[in-house]
Short mmCIF file of C-alpha atoms in Angstrom, two decimals:
data_model
loop_
_atom_site.label_atom_id
_atom_site.label_comp_id
_atom_site.label_asym_id
_atom_site.label_seq_id
_atom_site.Cartn_x
_atom_site.Cartn_y
_atom_site.Cartn_z
CA PRO V 1 -4.35 5.88 14.27
CA THR V 2 -6.81 8.70 13.61
CA ARG V 3 -7.51 7.44 10.10
CA LEU V 4 -8.02 3.89 11.37
CA HIS V 5 -10.38 5.12 14.08
CA GLY V 6 -12.30 7.05 11.40
CA LEU V 7 -12.64 3.91 9.30
CA ALA V 8 -13.85 2.04 12.37
CA THR V 9 -16.40 4.79 13.07
CA GLU V 10 -17.62 4.49 9.45
CA GLY V 11 -18.08 0.74 9.97
CA LEU V 12 -15.40 -0.47 7.55
CA LEU V 13 -13.09 -1.72 10.30
CA GLU V 14 -13.64 -3.10 13.75
CA GLU V 15 -11.31 -2.45 16.65
CA LEU V 16 -10.11 -5.57 18.42
CA GLU V 17 -8.56 -5.98 21.81
CA SER V 18 -4.99 -7.11 21.47
CA GLU V 19 -2.41 -8.85 23.60
CA LEU V 20 -0.13 -6.03 22.46
CA GLU V 21 -0.36 -2.47 23.72
CA ALA V 22 -1.63 -1.11 20.39
CA LEU V 23 -5.12 -1.60 19.04
CA GLU V 24 -5.68 -4.09 16.26
CA TYR V 25 -8.14 -3.60 13.44
CA ARG V 26 -9.94 -6.03 11.16
CA PHE V 27 -12.09 -5.42 8.10
CA ARG V 28 -15.75 -6.10 8.81
CA GLN V 29 -16.30 -7.47 5.29
CA THR V 30 -13.91 -9.74 3.40
CA LEU V 31 -14.96 -8.09 0.13
CA THR V 32 -13.78 -4.71 1.45
CA ARG V 33 -10.49 -6.29 2.52
CA ASP V 34 -10.03 -7.92 -0.89
CA VAL V 35 -10.73 -4.66 -2.76
CA ALA V 36 -8.27 -2.76 -0.55
CA TYR V 37 -5.62 -5.47 -0.99
CA ASP V 38 -6.09 -5.74 -4.74
CA SER V 39 -5.86 -1.97 -5.20
CA MET V 40 -2.33 -1.93 -3.73
CA LEU V 41 0.64 -2.06 -6.07
CA TYR V 42 2.24 -5.50 -6.23
CA ALA V 43 5.63 -4.19 -5.07
CA ARG V 44 4.00 -2.48 -2.08
CA ARG V 45 2.18 -5.68 -1.09
CA ARG V 46 5.47 -7.62 -1.23
CA GLN V 47 7.14 -4.95 0.89
CA LEU V 48 4.34 -4.99 3.48
CA HIS V 49 4.36 -8.80 3.73
CA GLY V 50 8.10 -8.71 4.37
CA PHE V 51 7.63 -6.01 6.99
CA ILE V 52 4.89 -8.03 8.71
CA GLY V 53 7.04 -11.18 8.71
CA ARG V 54 10.00 -9.36 10.28
CA ALA V 55 7.72 -7.65 12.83
CA MET V 56 6.24 -11.01 13.81
CA GLU V 57 9.73 -12.49 14.22
CA THR V 58 10.58 -9.64 16.58
CA LEU V 59 7.31 -9.55 18.52
CA TYR V 60 6.96 -13.30 18.91
CA ALA V 61 10.64 -14.27 19.05
CA ASP V 62 10.08 -16.40 22.15
CA ARG V 63 7.24 -18.41 20.58
CA LEU V 64 7.74 -18.44 16.82
CA ASP V 65 6.49 -22.02 16.50
CA GLU V 66 2.96 -20.76 17.14
CA TYR V 67 3.20 -18.48 14.11
CA VAL V 68 5.11 -20.53 11.53
CA THR V 69 2.10 -20.83 9.19
CA SER V 70 1.55 -17.06 9.12
CA LEU V 71 5.27 -16.44 8.75
CA ALA V 72 5.45 -18.87 5.83
CA HIS V 73 2.56 -17.04 4.16
CA HIS V 74 4.02 -13.57 4.66
CA TYR V 75 7.51 -14.51 3.47
CA PHE V 76 6.08 -16.34 0.46
CA GLU V 77 4.04 -13.27 -0.49
CA ALA V 78 7.13 -11.09 0.12
CA GLU V 79 9.04 -13.40 -2.24
CA GLU V 80 11.71 -13.93 0.40
CA TRP V 81 12.22 -17.50 -0.74
CA PRO V 82 14.75 -18.84 1.79
CA ARG V 83 12.65 -17.63 4.72
CA ALA V 84 9.45 -18.89 3.09
CA PHE V 85 11.11 -22.30 2.58
CA ASP V 86 12.27 -22.44 6.20
CA TYR V 87 8.87 -21.51 7.62
CA GLU V 88 6.98 -23.88 5.28
CA HIS V 89 9.30 -26.66 6.52
CA ARG V 90 8.66 -25.66 10.14
CA ALA V 91 4.91 -25.35 9.53
CA GLY V 92 4.96 -28.89 8.13
CA GLN V 93 6.80 -30.15 11.22
CA ARG V 94 4.27 -28.44 13.50
CA ALA V 95 1.31 -29.82 11.55
CA GLN V 96 2.86 -33.30 11.63
CA ALA V 97 3.32 -33.07 15.41
CA LEU V 98 -0.35 -32.09 15.75
CA TYR V 99 -1.43 -34.97 13.44
CA ALA V 100 -2.83 -32.44 10.96
CA ASN V 101 -1.70 -34.69 8.13
CA LYS V 102 -3.28 -32.84 5.22
CA ASP V 103 -1.75 -29.55 6.40
CA ALA V 104 1.62 -31.26 6.89
CA ILE V 105 1.49 -32.63 3.35
CA ALA V 106 0.60 -29.19 1.97
CA HIS V 107 3.42 -27.43 3.84
CA PHE V 108 6.07 -30.03 3.06
CA SER V 109 5.02 -30.10 -0.60
CA LYS V 110 5.15 -26.32 -0.83
CA SER V 111 8.61 -26.23 0.72
CA LEU V 112 9.83 -28.80 -1.82
CA SER V 113 8.34 -26.77 -4.66
CA LEU V 114 10.04 -23.64 -3.37
CA ALA V 115 13.40 -25.41 -3.20
CA GLU V 116 12.98 -26.75 -6.72
CA GLU V 117 11.70 -23.53 -8.31
CA ARG V 118 14.01 -21.17 -6.42
CA LEU V 119 17.18 -23.25 -6.10
CA PRO V 120 19.59 -20.42 -7.05
CA ASP V 121 18.01 -18.14 -4.43
CA MET V 122 18.17 -20.93 -1.88
CA LEU V 123 21.82 -21.73 -2.55
CA ALA V 124 22.75 -18.04 -2.36
CA ALA V 125 21.25 -17.80 1.13
CA VAL V 126 21.81 -21.25 2.64
CA ASP V 127 24.81 -23.57 2.78
CA SER V 128 24.28 -26.47 0.36
CA ALA V 129 24.87 -29.06 3.12
CA GLU V 130 22.27 -27.35 5.29
CA LEU V 131 19.82 -27.26 2.37
CA GLY V 132 20.49 -30.97 1.73
CA GLN V 133 19.72 -31.80 5.37
CA ALA V 134 16.50 -29.79 5.22
CA LEU V 135 15.43 -31.51 1.99
CA THR V 136 16.23 -34.92 3.44
CA ASP V 137 14.13 -34.12 6.50
CA ILE V 138 11.23 -32.84 4.40
CA HIS V 139 11.18 -35.89 2.11
CA GLU V 140 11.42 -38.24 5.10
CA ARG V 141 8.65 -36.50 7.05
CA LEU V 142 6.45 -36.20 3.98
CA GLY V 143 6.94 -39.90 3.34
CA GLU V 144 5.91 -40.70 6.92
CA VAL V 145 2.76 -38.59 6.71
CA LEU V 146 1.82 -40.04 3.32
CA LEU V 147 2.17 -43.55 4.82
CA LEU V 148 -0.30 -42.56 7.54
CA GLU V 149 -2.68 -41.32 4.84
CA GLY V 150 -2.42 -44.63 2.96
CA ARG V 151 -0.67 -43.05 -0.03
CA TYR V 152 1.99 -45.74 -0.18
CA ASP V 153 3.46 -45.17 -3.64
CA GLU V 154 3.96 -41.45 -3.01
CA ALA V 155 5.39 -42.23 0.42
CA MET V 156 7.94 -44.60 -1.05
CA GLU V 157 8.99 -41.98 -3.63
CA HIS V 158 9.69 -39.42 -0.91
CA LEU V 159 11.44 -41.87 1.39
CA SER V 160 13.63 -42.96 -1.53
CA GLN V 161 14.43 -39.30 -2.27
CA ALA V 162 15.41 -38.80 1.36
CA LEU V 163 17.84 -41.74 1.10
CA LEU V 164 19.32 -40.45 -2.15
CA ILE V 165 19.92 -36.98 -0.79
CA ALA V 166 21.35 -38.30 2.48
CA GLN V 167 24.03 -40.35 0.66
#
């Protein structure tokens, strides 16, 4: 805390009021933030993203749906693929419910890419039937959103995939 306060005094950080007991800090300049982030070792960044994701799950356990986008980001950066997949799926559902179609498409597409690229990791952490249900849901929802966006051919591809997986 003393170091953070010193950085705030120097003008690099700003102290923010928080809904939590502890103070929150934010970099005043995005360039400063980017330099600090890029100077960290890759393994340390992954570790911190995982820590942040788990802390958010604990702190916001009663309202995780509000934080699914941030959780998806942190678990993706932590390379915790099953959790990243789950939160990307949930972020897509939330975006779809809010009619944020472009965001829904991005989240559903990212979750499908994760499942495809990290299938062994996914199958090691999730029951194959459960993964199949999630993939069916994602393809179906993505198809529905693509229909709303007028992207009919893509929508039909995803709806067909949902039917194939469900069989």
